[in-house]
mmCIF file with all atom_site columns, C-alpha atoms in Angstrom:
data_model
loop_
_atom_site.group_PDB
_atom_site.id
_atom_site.type_symbol
_atom_site.label_atom_id
_atom_site.label_alt_id
_atom_site.label_comp_id
_atom_site.label_asym_id
_atom_site.label_entity_id
_atom_site.label_seq_id
_atom_site.pdbx_PDB_ins_code
_atom_site.Cartn_x
_atom_site.Cartn_y
_atom_site.Cartn_z
_atom_site.occupancy
_atom_site.B_iso_or_equiv
_atom_site.pdbx_formal_charge
_atom_site.auth_seq_id
_atom_site.auth_comp_id
_atom_site.auth_asym_id
_atom_site.auth_atom_id
_atom_site.pdbx_PDB_model_num
ATOM 1   C CA . MET T 1 1   ? -0.099  0.128   0.001   1.00 0.00 ? 1   MET T CA 1
ATOM 2   C CA . ASN T 1 2   ? 1.487   3.144   -0.814  1.00 0.00 ? 2   ASN T CA 1
ATOM 3   C CA . LEU T 1 3   ? -0.233  6.769   -0.064  1.00 0.00 ? 3   LEU T CA 1
ATOM 4   C CA . PHE T 1 4   ? -1.479  7.230   -3.523  1.00 0.00 ? 4   PHE T CA 1
ATOM 5   C CA . ARG T 1 5   ? -3.316  4.242   -3.747  1.00 0.00 ? 5   ARG T CA 1
ATOM 6   C CA . LEU T 1 6   ? -4.885  5.021   0.145   1.00 0.00 ? 6   LEU T CA 1
ATOM 7   C CA . PHE T 1 7   ? -6.208  8.277   -0.753  1.00 0.00 ? 7   PHE T CA 1
ATOM 8   C CA . GLY T 1 8   ? -7.442  6.940   -4.322  1.00 0.00 ? 8   GLY T CA 1
ATOM 9   C CA . ASP T 1 9   ? -9.538  4.169   -1.945  1.00 0.00 ? 9   ASP T CA 1
ATOM 10  C CA . LEU T 1 10  ? -10.392 6.856   0.200   1.00 0.00 ? 10  LEU T CA 1
ATOM 11  C CA . SER T 1 11  ? -11.604 9.326   -2.372  1.00 0.00 ? 11  SER T CA 1
ATOM 12  C CA . HIS T 1 12  ? -13.731 6.590   -3.784  1.00 0.00 ? 12  HIS T CA 1
ATOM 13  C CA . LEU T 1 13  ? -15.034 5.928   -0.461  1.00 0.00 ? 13  LEU T CA 1
ATOM 14  C CA . ALA T 1 14  ? -15.908 9.644   -0.117  1.00 0.00 ? 14  ALA T CA 1
ATOM 15  C CA . SER T 1 15  ? -17.694 9.403   -3.572  1.00 0.00 ? 15  SER T CA 1
ATOM 16  C CA . ILE T 1 16  ? -20.030 6.803   -2.230  1.00 0.00 ? 16  ILE T CA 1
ATOM 17  C CA . PHE T 1 17  ? -20.564 8.751   0.947   1.00 0.00 ? 17  PHE T CA 1
ATOM 18  C CA . ILE T 1 18  ? -21.127 12.132  -0.735  1.00 0.00 ? 18  ILE T CA 1
ATOM 19  C CA . LEU T 1 19  ? -24.127 10.390  -3.159  1.00 0.00 ? 19  LEU T CA 1
ATOM 20  C CA . LEU T 1 20  ? -25.524 8.814   -0.567  1.00 0.00 ? 20  LEU T CA 1
ATOM 21  C CA . GLN T 1 21  ? -25.737 12.206  1.135   1.00 0.00 ? 21  GLN T CA 1
ATOM 22  C CA . LYS T 1 22  ? -26.974 13.777  -1.925  1.00 0.00 ? 22  LYS T CA 1
ATOM 23  C CA . ILE T 1 23  ? -29.929 11.178  -2.154  1.00 0.00 ? 23  ILE T CA 1
ATOM 24  C CA . GLN T 1 24  ? -30.980 11.396  1.002   1.00 0.00 ? 24  GLN T CA 1
ATOM 25  C CA . SER T 1 25  ? -30.624 15.418  1.929   1.00 0.00 ? 25  SER T CA 1
ATOM 26  C CA . THR T 1 26  ? -32.370 16.232  -1.119  1.00 0.00 ? 26  THR T CA 1
ATOM 27  C CA . ARG T 1 27  ? -34.889 13.175  -1.082  1.00 0.00 ? 27  ARG T CA 1
ATOM 28  C CA . SER T 1 28  ? -34.208 12.725  -4.513  1.00 0.00 ? 28  SER T CA 1
ATOM 29  C CA . CYS T 1 29  ? -31.864 10.777  -7.321  1.00 0.00 ? 29  CYS T CA 1
ATOM 30  C CA . ARG T 1 30  ? -32.343 13.961  -9.978  1.00 0.00 ? 30  ARG T CA 1
ATOM 31  C CA . GLY T 1 31  ? -29.124 14.291  -11.955 1.00 0.00 ? 31  GLY T CA 1
ATOM 32  C CA . ILE T 1 32  ? -28.070 10.779  -10.915 1.00 0.00 ? 32  ILE T CA 1
ATOM 33  C CA . SER T 1 33  ? -27.371 8.386   -13.695 1.00 0.00 ? 33  SER T CA 1
ATOM 34  C CA . PHE T 1 34  ? -28.889 4.688   -13.043 1.00 0.00 ? 34  PHE T CA 1
ATOM 35  C CA . LYS T 1 35  ? -27.647 3.734   -16.148 1.00 0.00 ? 35  LYS T CA 1
ATOM 36  C CA . THR T 1 36  ? -24.107 4.270   -14.671 1.00 0.00 ? 36  THR T CA 1
ATOM 37  C CA . GLN T 1 37  ? -24.834 3.280   -10.956 1.00 0.00 ? 37  GLN T CA 1
ATOM 38  C CA . ALA T 1 38  ? -25.927 -0.096  -12.588 1.00 0.00 ? 38  ALA T CA 1
ATOM 39  C CA . LEU T 1 39  ? -22.830 -0.297  -14.775 1.00 0.00 ? 39  LEU T CA 1
ATOM 40  C CA . TYR T 1 40  ? -20.858 0.353   -11.174 1.00 0.00 ? 40  TYR T CA 1
ATOM 41  C CA . ALA T 1 41  ? -22.415 -2.340  -9.422  1.00 0.00 ? 41  ALA T CA 1
ATOM 42  C CA . THR T 1 42  ? -21.802 -5.079  -12.312 1.00 0.00 ? 42  THR T CA 1
ATOM 43  C CA . VAL T 1 43  ? -18.182 -3.805  -12.112 1.00 0.00 ? 43  VAL T CA 1
ATOM 44  C CA . PHE T 1 44  ? -18.041 -4.368  -8.555  1.00 0.00 ? 44  PHE T CA 1
ATOM 45  C CA . ILE T 1 45  ? -19.635 -7.875  -8.718  1.00 0.00 ? 45  ILE T CA 1
ATOM 46  C CA . ALA T 1 46  ? -17.601 -8.844  -11.583 1.00 0.00 ? 46  ALA T CA 1
ATOM 47  C CA . ARG T 1 47  ? -14.670 -8.073  -9.918  1.00 0.00 ? 47  ARG T CA 1
ATOM 48  C CA . TYR T 1 48  ? -14.586 -9.032  -6.488  1.00 0.00 ? 48  TYR T CA 1
ATOM 49  C CA . LEU T 1 49  ? -15.898 -12.254 -6.972  1.00 0.00 ? 49  LEU T CA 1
ATOM 50  C CA . ASP T 1 50  ? -12.414 -13.151 -5.619  1.00 0.00 ? 50  ASP T CA 1
ATOM 51  C CA . LEU T 1 51  ? -13.803 -12.528 -2.333  1.00 0.00 ? 51  LEU T CA 1
ATOM 52  C CA . PHE T 1 52  ? -15.175 -15.748 -1.786  1.00 0.00 ? 52  PHE T CA 1
ATOM 53  C CA . TYR T 1 53  ? -11.940 -17.477 -2.539  1.00 0.00 ? 53  TYR T CA 1
ATOM 54  C CA . GLU T 1 54  ? -8.843  -15.377 -2.078  1.00 0.00 ? 54  GLU T CA 1
ATOM 55  C CA . TRP T 1 55  ? -8.031  -13.497 0.764   1.00 0.00 ? 55  TRP T CA 1
ATOM 56  C CA . VAL T 1 56  ? -5.794  -10.377 0.353   1.00 0.00 ? 56  VAL T CA 1
ATOM 57  C CA . SER T 1 57  ? -6.345  -8.321  3.534   1.00 0.00 ? 57  SER T CA 1
ATOM 58  C CA . LEU T 1 58  ? -8.839  -7.066  5.983   1.00 0.00 ? 58  LEU T CA 1
ATOM 59  C CA . TYR T 1 59  ? -8.759  -3.718  4.262   1.00 0.00 ? 59  TYR T CA 1
ATOM 60  C CA . ASN T 1 60  ? -9.028  -5.187  0.708   1.00 0.00 ? 60  ASN T CA 1
ATOM 61  C CA . PHE T 1 61  ? -12.079 -7.667  2.114   1.00 0.00 ? 61  PHE T CA 1
ATOM 62  C CA . THR T 1 62  ? -14.121 -4.500  3.749   1.00 0.00 ? 62  THR T CA 1
ATOM 63  C CA . MET T 1 63  ? -13.440 -2.327  0.803   1.00 0.00 ? 63  MET T CA 1
ATOM 64  C CA . LYS T 1 64  ? -14.995 -4.807  -1.681  1.00 0.00 ? 64  LYS T CA 1
ATOM 65  C CA . VAL T 1 65  ? -17.845 -5.670  0.598   1.00 0.00 ? 65  VAL T CA 1
ATOM 66  C CA . PHE T 1 66  ? -18.471 -2.036  1.067   1.00 0.00 ? 66  PHE T CA 1
ATOM 67  C CA . PHE T 1 67  ? -18.161 -1.417  -2.623  1.00 0.00 ? 67  PHE T CA 1
ATOM 68  C CA . ILE T 1 68  ? -20.495 -4.405  -3.786  1.00 0.00 ? 68  ILE T CA 1
ATOM 69  C CA . ALA T 1 69  ? -22.897 -3.503  -0.520  1.00 0.00 ? 69  ALA T CA 1
ATOM 70  C CA . SER T 1 70  ? -23.255 0.029   -1.168  1.00 0.00 ? 70  SER T CA 1
ATOM 71  C CA . SER T 1 71  ? -23.844 -0.019  -5.046  1.00 0.00 ? 71  SER T CA 1
ATOM 72  C CA . CYS T 1 72  ? -26.486 -2.220  -4.674  1.00 0.00 ? 72  CYS T CA 1
ATOM 73  C CA . TYR T 1 73  ? -27.959 -0.133  -1.841  1.00 0.00 ? 73  TYR T CA 1
ATOM 74  C CA . ILE T 1 74  ? -27.957 2.954   -4.201  1.00 0.00 ? 74  ILE T CA 1
ATOM 75  C CA . LEU T 1 75  ? -29.764 1.140   -6.709  1.00 0.00 ? 75  LEU T CA 1
ATOM 76  C CA . TYR T 1 76  ? -32.501 -0.175  -4.369  1.00 0.00 ? 76  TYR T CA 1
ATOM 77  C CA . LEU T 1 77  ? -32.439 3.826   -3.460  1.00 0.00 ? 77  LEU T CA 1
ATOM 78  C CA . MET T 1 78  ? -33.171 4.980   -7.090  1.00 0.00 ? 78  MET T CA 1
ATOM 79  C CA . LYS T 1 79  ? -35.496 2.147   -8.282  1.00 0.00 ? 79  LYS T CA 1
ATOM 80  C CA . TYR T 1 80  ? -37.625 2.206   -5.514  1.00 0.00 ? 80  TYR T CA 1
ATOM 81  C CA . LYS T 1 81  ? -37.430 4.664   -2.715  1.00 0.00 ? 81  LYS T CA 1
ATOM 82  C CA . TYR T 1 82  ? -36.759 7.490   -4.637  1.00 0.00 ? 82  TYR T CA 1
ATOM 83  C CA . ARG T 1 83  ? -38.219 6.553   -8.214  1.00 0.00 ? 83  ARG T CA 1
ATOM 84  C CA . PRO T 1 84  ? -40.105 9.137   -8.948  1.00 0.00 ? 84  PRO T CA 1
ATOM 85  C CA . THR T 1 85  ? -37.216 11.524  -8.714  1.00 0.00 ? 85  THR T CA 1
ATOM 86  C CA . HIS T 1 86  ? -35.680 9.281   -11.354 1.00 0.00 ? 86  HIS T CA 1
ATOM 87  C CA . ASP T 1 87  ? -36.088 10.537  -14.976 1.00 0.00 ? 87  ASP T CA 1
ATOM 88  C CA . PRO T 1 88  ? -35.457 8.149   -17.382 1.00 0.00 ? 88  PRO T CA 1
ATOM 89  C CA . SER T 1 89  ? -36.010 9.960   -20.444 1.00 0.00 ? 89  SER T CA 1
ATOM 90  C CA . ILE T 1 90  ? -32.795 12.261  -20.011 1.00 0.00 ? 90  ILE T CA 1
ATOM 91  C CA . ASP T 1 91  ? -30.700 8.836   -18.945 1.00 0.00 ? 91  ASP T CA 1
ATOM 92  C CA . THR T 1 92  ? -30.443 7.668   -22.483 1.00 0.00 ? 92  THR T CA 1
ATOM 93  C CA . PHE T 1 93  ? -27.242 6.332   -23.279 1.00 0.00 ? 93  PHE T CA 1
ATOM 94  C CA . ARG T 1 94  ? -27.312 3.158   -24.791 1.00 0.00 ? 94  ARG T CA 1
ATOM 95  C CA . VAL T 1 95  ? -25.280 1.009   -22.466 1.00 0.00 ? 95  VAL T CA 1
ATOM 96  C CA . GLU T 1 96  ? -25.114 -1.846  -24.976 1.00 0.00 ? 96  GLU T CA 1
ATOM 97  C CA . TYR T 1 97  ? -22.566 0.245   -26.947 1.00 0.00 ? 97  TYR T CA 1
ATOM 98  C CA . LEU T 1 98  ? -20.579 0.079   -23.643 1.00 0.00 ? 98  LEU T CA 1
ATOM 99  C CA . LEU T 1 99  ? -21.384 -3.289  -22.270 1.00 0.00 ? 99  LEU T CA 1
ATOM 100 C CA . GLY T 1 100 ? -20.657 -5.150  -25.825 1.00 0.00 ? 100 GLY T CA 1
ATOM 101 C CA . PRO T 1 101 ? -17.206 -3.506  -26.717 1.00 0.00 ? 101 PRO T CA 1
ATOM 102 C CA . CYS T 1 102 ? -16.089 -4.513  -22.928 1.00 0.00 ? 102 CYS T CA 1
ATOM 103 C CA . VAL T 1 103 ? -16.794 -7.981  -23.433 1.00 0.00 ? 103 VAL T CA 1
ATOM 104 C CA . VAL T 1 104 ? -14.391 -8.221  -26.593 1.00 0.00 ? 104 VAL T CA 1
ATOM 105 C CA . LEU T 1 105 ? -12.127 -6.749  -25.281 1.00 0.00 ? 105 LEU T CA 1
ATOM 106 C CA . ALA T 1 106 ? -12.267 -9.121  -22.148 1.00 0.00 ? 106 ALA T CA 1
ATOM 107 C CA . LEU T 1 107 ? -11.703 -11.816 -24.370 1.00 0.00 ? 107 LEU T CA 1
ATOM 108 C CA . LEU T 1 108 ? -8.919  -10.058 -26.238 1.00 0.00 ? 108 LEU T CA 1
ATOM 109 C CA . PHE T 1 109 ? -6.742  -8.622  -23.455 1.00 0.00 ? 109 PHE T CA 1
ATOM 110 C CA . HIS T 1 110 ? -6.429  -10.897 -20.142 1.00 0.00 ? 110 HIS T CA 1
ATOM 111 C CA . TYR T 1 111 ? -3.730  -12.040 -17.943 1.00 0.00 ? 111 TYR T CA 1
ATOM 112 C CA . LYS T 1 112 ? -5.175  -15.875 -18.287 1.00 0.00 ? 112 LYS T CA 1
ATOM 113 C CA . PHE T 1 113 ? -8.370  -17.233 -20.033 1.00 0.00 ? 113 PHE T CA 1
ATOM 114 C CA . THR T 1 114 ? -10.555 -18.202 -16.797 1.00 0.00 ? 114 THR T CA 1
ATOM 115 C CA . VAL T 1 115 ? -13.302 -17.241 -16.039 1.00 0.00 ? 115 VAL T CA 1
ATOM 116 C CA . PRO T 1 116 ? -12.455 -14.971 -12.979 1.00 0.00 ? 116 PRO T CA 1
ATOM 117 C CA . GLU T 1 117 ? -9.836  -13.497 -14.853 1.00 0.00 ? 117 GLU T CA 1
ATOM 118 C CA . LEU T 1 118 ? -11.888 -12.771 -17.970 1.00 0.00 ? 118 LEU T CA 1
ATOM 119 C CA . LEU T 1 119 ? -14.415 -11.082 -15.518 1.00 0.00 ? 119 LEU T CA 1
ATOM 120 C CA . TRP T 1 120 ? -11.377 -9.083  -13.764 1.00 0.00 ? 120 TRP T CA 1
ATOM 121 C CA . SER T 1 121 ? -10.646 -7.713  -17.166 1.00 0.00 ? 121 SER T CA 1
ATOM 122 C CA . PHE T 1 122 ? -14.017 -7.049  -18.193 1.00 0.00 ? 122 PHE T CA 1
ATOM 123 C CA . SER T 1 123 ? -14.844 -5.239  -15.083 1.00 0.00 ? 123 SER T CA 1
ATOM 124 C CA . ILE T 1 124 ? -11.410 -3.009  -15.182 1.00 0.00 ? 124 ILE T CA 1
ATOM 125 C CA . PHE T 1 125 ? -12.652 -2.176  -19.502 1.00 0.00 ? 125 PHE T CA 1
ATOM 126 C CA . LEU T 1 126 ? -16.246 -1.566  -17.901 1.00 0.00 ? 126 LEU T CA 1
ATOM 127 C CA . GLU T 1 127 ? -15.128 0.876   -14.982 1.00 0.00 ? 127 GLU T CA 1
ATOM 128 C CA . SER T 1 128 ? -13.200 3.011   -17.450 1.00 0.00 ? 128 SER T CA 1
ATOM 129 C CA . VAL T 1 129 ? -16.273 3.696   -19.228 1.00 0.00 ? 129 VAL T CA 1
ATOM 130 C CA . ALA T 1 130 ? -19.236 3.319   -16.880 1.00 0.00 ? 130 ALA T CA 1
ATOM 131 C CA . ILE T 1 131 ? -19.157 7.315   -16.525 1.00 0.00 ? 131 ILE T CA 1
ATOM 132 C CA . LEU T 1 132 ? -20.809 7.557   -20.055 1.00 0.00 ? 132 LEU T CA 1
ATOM 133 C CA . PRO T 1 133 ? -23.947 7.467   -19.310 1.00 0.00 ? 133 PRO T CA 1
ATOM 134 C CA . GLN T 1 134 ? -23.677 9.848   -16.199 1.00 0.00 ? 134 GLN T CA 1
ATOM 135 C CA . LEU T 1 135 ? -21.595 12.412  -18.607 1.00 0.00 ? 135 LEU T CA 1
ATOM 136 C CA . PHE T 1 136 ? -23.980 12.552  -21.085 1.00 0.00 ? 136 PHE T CA 1
ATOM 137 C CA . LEU T 1 137 ? -26.710 13.193  -18.581 1.00 0.00 ? 137 LEU T CA 1
ATOM 138 C CA . LEU T 1 138 ? -24.931 16.034  -17.083 1.00 0.00 ? 138 LEU T CA 1
ATOM 139 C CA . GLN T 1 139 ? -24.215 17.240  -20.932 1.00 0.00 ? 139 GLN T CA 1
ATOM 140 C CA . ARG T 1 140 ? -27.909 16.871  -21.621 1.00 0.00 ? 140 ARG T CA 1
ATOM 141 C CA . THR T 1 141 ? -29.262 18.815  -18.788 1.00 0.00 ? 141 THR T CA 1
ATOM 142 C CA . GLY T 1 142 ? -26.131 21.291  -18.942 1.00 0.00 ? 142 GLY T CA 1
ATOM 143 C CA . GLU T 1 143 ? -25.976 21.601  -15.283 1.00 0.00 ? 143 GLU T CA 1
ATOM 144 C CA . ALA T 1 144 ? -25.651 19.991  -12.107 1.00 0.00 ? 144 ALA T CA 1
ATOM 145 C CA . GLU T 1 145 ? -26.403 20.561  -8.254  1.00 0.00 ? 145 GLU T CA 1
ATOM 146 C CA . THR T 1 146 ? -23.199 21.303  -6.572  1.00 0.00 ? 146 THR T CA 1
ATOM 147 C CA . ILE T 1 147 ? -23.394 18.118  -3.895  1.00 0.00 ? 147 ILE T CA 1
ATOM 148 C CA . THR T 1 148 ? -23.538 16.124  -7.320  1.00 0.00 ? 148 THR T CA 1
ATOM 149 C CA . THR T 1 149 ? -20.289 17.914  -9.016  1.00 0.00 ? 149 THR T CA 1
ATOM 150 C CA . HIS T 1 150 ? -18.683 17.155  -5.317  1.00 0.00 ? 150 HIS T CA 1
ATOM 151 C CA . TYR T 1 151 ? -19.326 13.739  -5.848  1.00 0.00 ? 151 TYR T CA 1
ATOM 152 C CA . LEU T 1 152 ? -18.536 13.249  -9.904  1.00 0.00 ? 152 LEU T CA 1
ATOM 153 C CA . ALA T 1 153 ? -14.869 15.040  -8.590  1.00 0.00 ? 153 ALA T CA 1
ATOM 154 C CA . ALA T 1 154 ? -14.013 12.405  -5.817  1.00 0.00 ? 154 ALA T CA 1
ATOM 155 C CA . LEU T 1 155 ? -15.017 9.703   -8.135  1.00 0.00 ? 155 LEU T CA 1
ATOM 156 C CA . GLY T 1 156 ? -12.543 11.021  -10.900 1.00 0.00 ? 156 GLY T CA 1
ATOM 157 C CA . ALA T 1 157 ? -9.929  11.738  -8.560  1.00 0.00 ? 157 ALA T CA 1
ATOM 158 C CA . TYR T 1 158 ? -10.146 8.269   -7.074  1.00 0.00 ? 158 TYR T CA 1
ATOM 159 C CA . ARG T 1 159 ? -8.548  6.615   -10.669 1.00 0.00 ? 159 ARG T CA 1
ATOM 160 C CA . ALA T 1 160 ? -6.755  9.451   -11.250 1.00 0.00 ? 160 ALA T CA 1
ATOM 161 C CA . LEU T 1 161 ? -4.720  8.436   -7.844  1.00 0.00 ? 161 LEU T CA 1
ATOM 162 C CA . TYR T 1 162 ? -4.183  5.413   -9.343  1.00 0.00 ? 162 TYR T CA 1
ATOM 163 C CA . ILE T 1 163 ? -1.523  6.899   -11.907 1.00 0.00 ? 163 ILE T CA 1
ATOM 164 C CA . PRO T 1 164 ? 1.051   7.789   -9.484  1.00 0.00 ? 164 PRO T CA 1
ATOM 165 C CA . ASN T 1 165 ? 0.307   4.870   -7.620  1.00 0.00 ? 165 ASN T CA 1
ATOM 166 C CA . TRP T 1 166 ? 1.330   2.196   -10.862 1.00 0.00 ? 166 TRP T CA 1
ATOM 167 C CA . ILE T 1 167 ? 4.341   4.556   -11.349 1.00 0.00 ? 167 ILE T CA 1
ATOM 168 C CA . TYR T 1 168 ? 5.278   4.189   -7.478  1.00 0.00 ? 168 TYR T CA 1
ATOM 169 C CA . ARG T 1 169 ? 4.813   0.478   -7.935  1.00 0.00 ? 169 ARG T CA 1
ATOM 170 C CA . TYR T 1 170 ? 6.520   0.288   -11.154 1.00 0.00 ? 170 TYR T CA 1
ATOM 171 C CA . PHE T 1 171 ? 9.315   1.772   -9.343  1.00 0.00 ? 171 PHE T CA 1
ATOM 172 C CA . THR T 1 172 ? 9.550   0.133   -6.085  1.00 0.00 ? 172 THR T CA 1
ATOM 173 C CA . GLU T 1 173 ? 8.022   -3.423  -7.039  1.00 0.00 ? 173 GLU T CA 1
ATOM 174 C CA . ASP T 1 174 ? 8.736   -3.870  -10.712 1.00 0.00 ? 174 ASP T CA 1
ATOM 175 C CA . MET T 1 175 ? 4.746   -4.161  -11.057 1.00 0.00 ? 175 MET T CA 1
ATOM 176 C CA . VAL T 1 176 ? 3.421   -3.375  -14.530 1.00 0.00 ? 176 VAL T CA 1
ATOM 177 C CA . ASP T 1 177 ? -0.694  -4.187  -15.337 1.00 0.00 ? 177 ASP T CA 1
ATOM 178 C CA . PRO T 1 178 ? -0.878  -3.033  -18.871 1.00 0.00 ? 178 PRO T CA 1
ATOM 179 C CA . ILE T 1 179 ? -4.456  -3.467  -18.374 1.00 0.00 ? 179 ILE T CA 1
ATOM 180 C CA . ALA T 1 180 ? -5.127  -1.831  -15.750 1.00 0.00 ? 180 ALA T CA 1
ATOM 181 C CA . VAL T 1 181 ? -2.997  1.269   -16.643 1.00 0.00 ? 181 VAL T CA 1
ATOM 182 C CA . THR T 1 182 ? -4.719  1.775   -19.941 1.00 0.00 ? 182 THR T CA 1
ATOM 183 C CA . ALA T 1 183 ? -8.123  1.455   -18.857 1.00 0.00 ? 183 ALA T CA 1
ATOM 184 C CA . GLY T 1 184 ? -7.283  4.082   -16.004 1.00 0.00 ? 184 GLY T CA 1
ATOM 185 C CA . LEU T 1 185 ? -5.522  6.252   -18.412 1.00 0.00 ? 185 LEU T CA 1
ATOM 186 C CA . VAL T 1 186 ? -9.051  6.203   -20.462 1.00 0.00 ? 186 VAL T CA 1
ATOM 187 C CA . GLN T 1 187 ? -11.146 6.511   -17.512 1.00 0.00 ? 187 GLN T CA 1
ATOM 188 C CA . THR T 1 188 ? -8.839  9.559   -15.960 1.00 0.00 ? 188 THR T CA 1
ATOM 189 C CA . ALA T 1 189 ? -9.268  11.254  -19.659 1.00 0.00 ? 189 ALA T CA 1
ATOM 190 C CA . LEU T 1 190 ? -12.894 11.010  -19.544 1.00 0.00 ? 190 LEU T CA 1
ATOM 191 C CA . TYR T 1 191 ? -13.060 13.284  -16.633 1.00 0.00 ? 191 TYR T CA 1
ATOM 192 C CA . LEU T 1 192 ? -10.551 16.042  -18.017 1.00 0.00 ? 192 LEU T CA 1
ATOM 193 C CA . ASP T 1 193 ? -13.524 18.224  -19.457 1.00 0.00 ? 193 ASP T CA 1
ATOM 194 C CA . PHE T 1 194 ? -15.624 17.814  -16.193 1.00 0.00 ? 194 PHE T CA 1
ATOM 195 C CA . PHE T 1 195 ? -12.563 18.562  -13.936 1.00 0.00 ? 195 PHE T CA 1
ATOM 196 C CA . TYR T 1 196 ? -12.111 21.888  -15.654 1.00 0.00 ? 196 TYR T CA 1
ATOM 197 C CA . VAL T 1 197 ? -15.480 23.208  -15.025 1.00 0.00 ? 197 VAL T CA 1
ATOM 198 C CA . TYR T 1 198 ? -15.605 22.268  -12.111 1.00 0.00 ? 198 TYR T CA 1
ATOM 199 C CA . VAL T 1 199 ? -12.016 23.432  -10.801 1.00 0.00 ? 199 VAL T CA 1
ATOM 200 C CA . THR T 1 200 ? -12.927 26.795  -12.782 1.00 0.00 ? 200 THR T CA 1
ATOM 201 C CA . LYS T 1 201 ? -16.401 27.269  -11.691 1.00 0.00 ? 201 LYS T CA 1
ATOM 202 C CA . VAL T 1 202 ? -17.531 25.061  -8.626  1.00 0.00 ? 202 VAL T CA 1
ATOM 203 C CA . LEU T 1 203 ? -14.254 25.372  -6.560  1.00 0.00 ? 203 LEU T CA 1
ATOM 204 C CA . GLN T 1 204 ? -14.596 29.228  -7.317  1.00 0.00 ? 204 GLN T CA 1
ATOM 205 C CA . GLY T 1 205 ? -17.750 29.282  -5.593  1.00 0.00 ? 205 GLY T CA 1
ATOM 206 C CA . GLN T 1 206 ? -20.115 29.513  -8.751  1.00 0.00 ? 206 GLN T CA 1
ATOM 207 C CA . LYS T 1 207 ? -22.802 26.883  -10.035 1.00 0.00 ? 207 LYS T CA 1
ATOM 208 C CA . PHE T 1 208 ? -22.101 23.997  -12.183 1.00 0.00 ? 208 PHE T CA 1
ATOM 209 C CA . GLU T 1 209 ? -22.699 25.103  -15.413 1.00 0.00 ? 209 GLU T CA 1
ATOM 210 C CA . LEU T 1 210 ? -21.751 24.000  -19.026 1.00 0.00 ? 210 LEU T CA 1
ATOM 211 C CA . PRO T 1 211 ? -21.411 26.548  -21.890 1.00 0.00 ? 211 PRO T CA 1
ATOM 212 C CA . ALA T 1 212 ? -24.511 26.418  -24.049 1.00 0.00 ? 212 ALA T CA 1
ATOM 213 C CA . PRO E 2 1   ? 3.470   -12.677 -7.724  1.00 0.00 ? 1   PRO E CA 1
ATOM 214 C CA . VAL E 2 2   ? 2.552   -9.802  -10.301 1.00 0.00 ? 2   VAL E CA 1
ATOM 215 C CA . GLU E 2 3   ? -0.806  -11.306 -10.298 1.00 0.00 ? 3   GLU E CA 1
ATOM 216 C CA . GLN E 2 4   ? -1.585  -11.464 -6.560  1.00 0.00 ? 4   GLN E CA 1
ATOM 217 C CA . LYS E 2 5   ? -0.329  -8.064  -6.468  1.00 0.00 ? 5   LYS E CA 1
ATOM 218 C CA . ARG E 2 6   ? -2.965  -6.855  -8.967  1.00 0.00 ? 6   ARG E CA 1
ATOM 219 C CA . HIS E 2 7   ? -5.617  -8.407  -6.402  1.00 0.00 ? 7   HIS E CA 1
ATOM 220 C CA . ASP E 2 8   ? -4.625  -6.443  -4.076  1.00 0.00 ? 8   ASP E CA 1
ATOM 221 C CA . GLU E 2 9   ? -5.927  -3.470  -5.783  1.00 0.00 ? 9   GLU E CA 1
ATOM 222 C CA . LEU E 2 10  ? -9.489  -2.526  -5.483  1.00 0.00 ? 10  LEU E CA 1
#
């Protein structure tokens, strides 16, 4: 464990608490893409199945359980408890355009041709693009509640912090994971536009609004 | 070993 990864994980944890806080305090999931949340639940379930047969550490175990449980809980909140506040007519990104290519990529790029390794690869590729329905929704509405932008910023910072972690591990542990690194770079790149508006507007105390 | 290290990431 190094500080980059620790802060990355903490940022990921924070993003989920911010999202829960947004839903509970506004009693609404307006502005949140159900599709993106469903993709994250898929990502965590596909990747963390190793919970059942591989012990890494208490930290690792707790985080995995938390990410699976919280993502399913968020889906429940959106689908049942706050269902009327979710507007499917603006959450229109076609997820099959993400799922299909990720399956193909996992079949092409993996470390071993076994079910867990294919699922791991698939989850890495899917995670890198899972934010697209959310960004698409943001693009369509052109604005976002401030708390929603904090959620997105914390979520984007998580994978961005994994990049220095990989560089650090390359030098200290001689570890290279080309699949995770490539996907992580793509994932972070997708946030660049958002980060720009977040830093120049939200952090200056203005509302998050995209230029018309 | 690389595989094991890979799985300690979240």
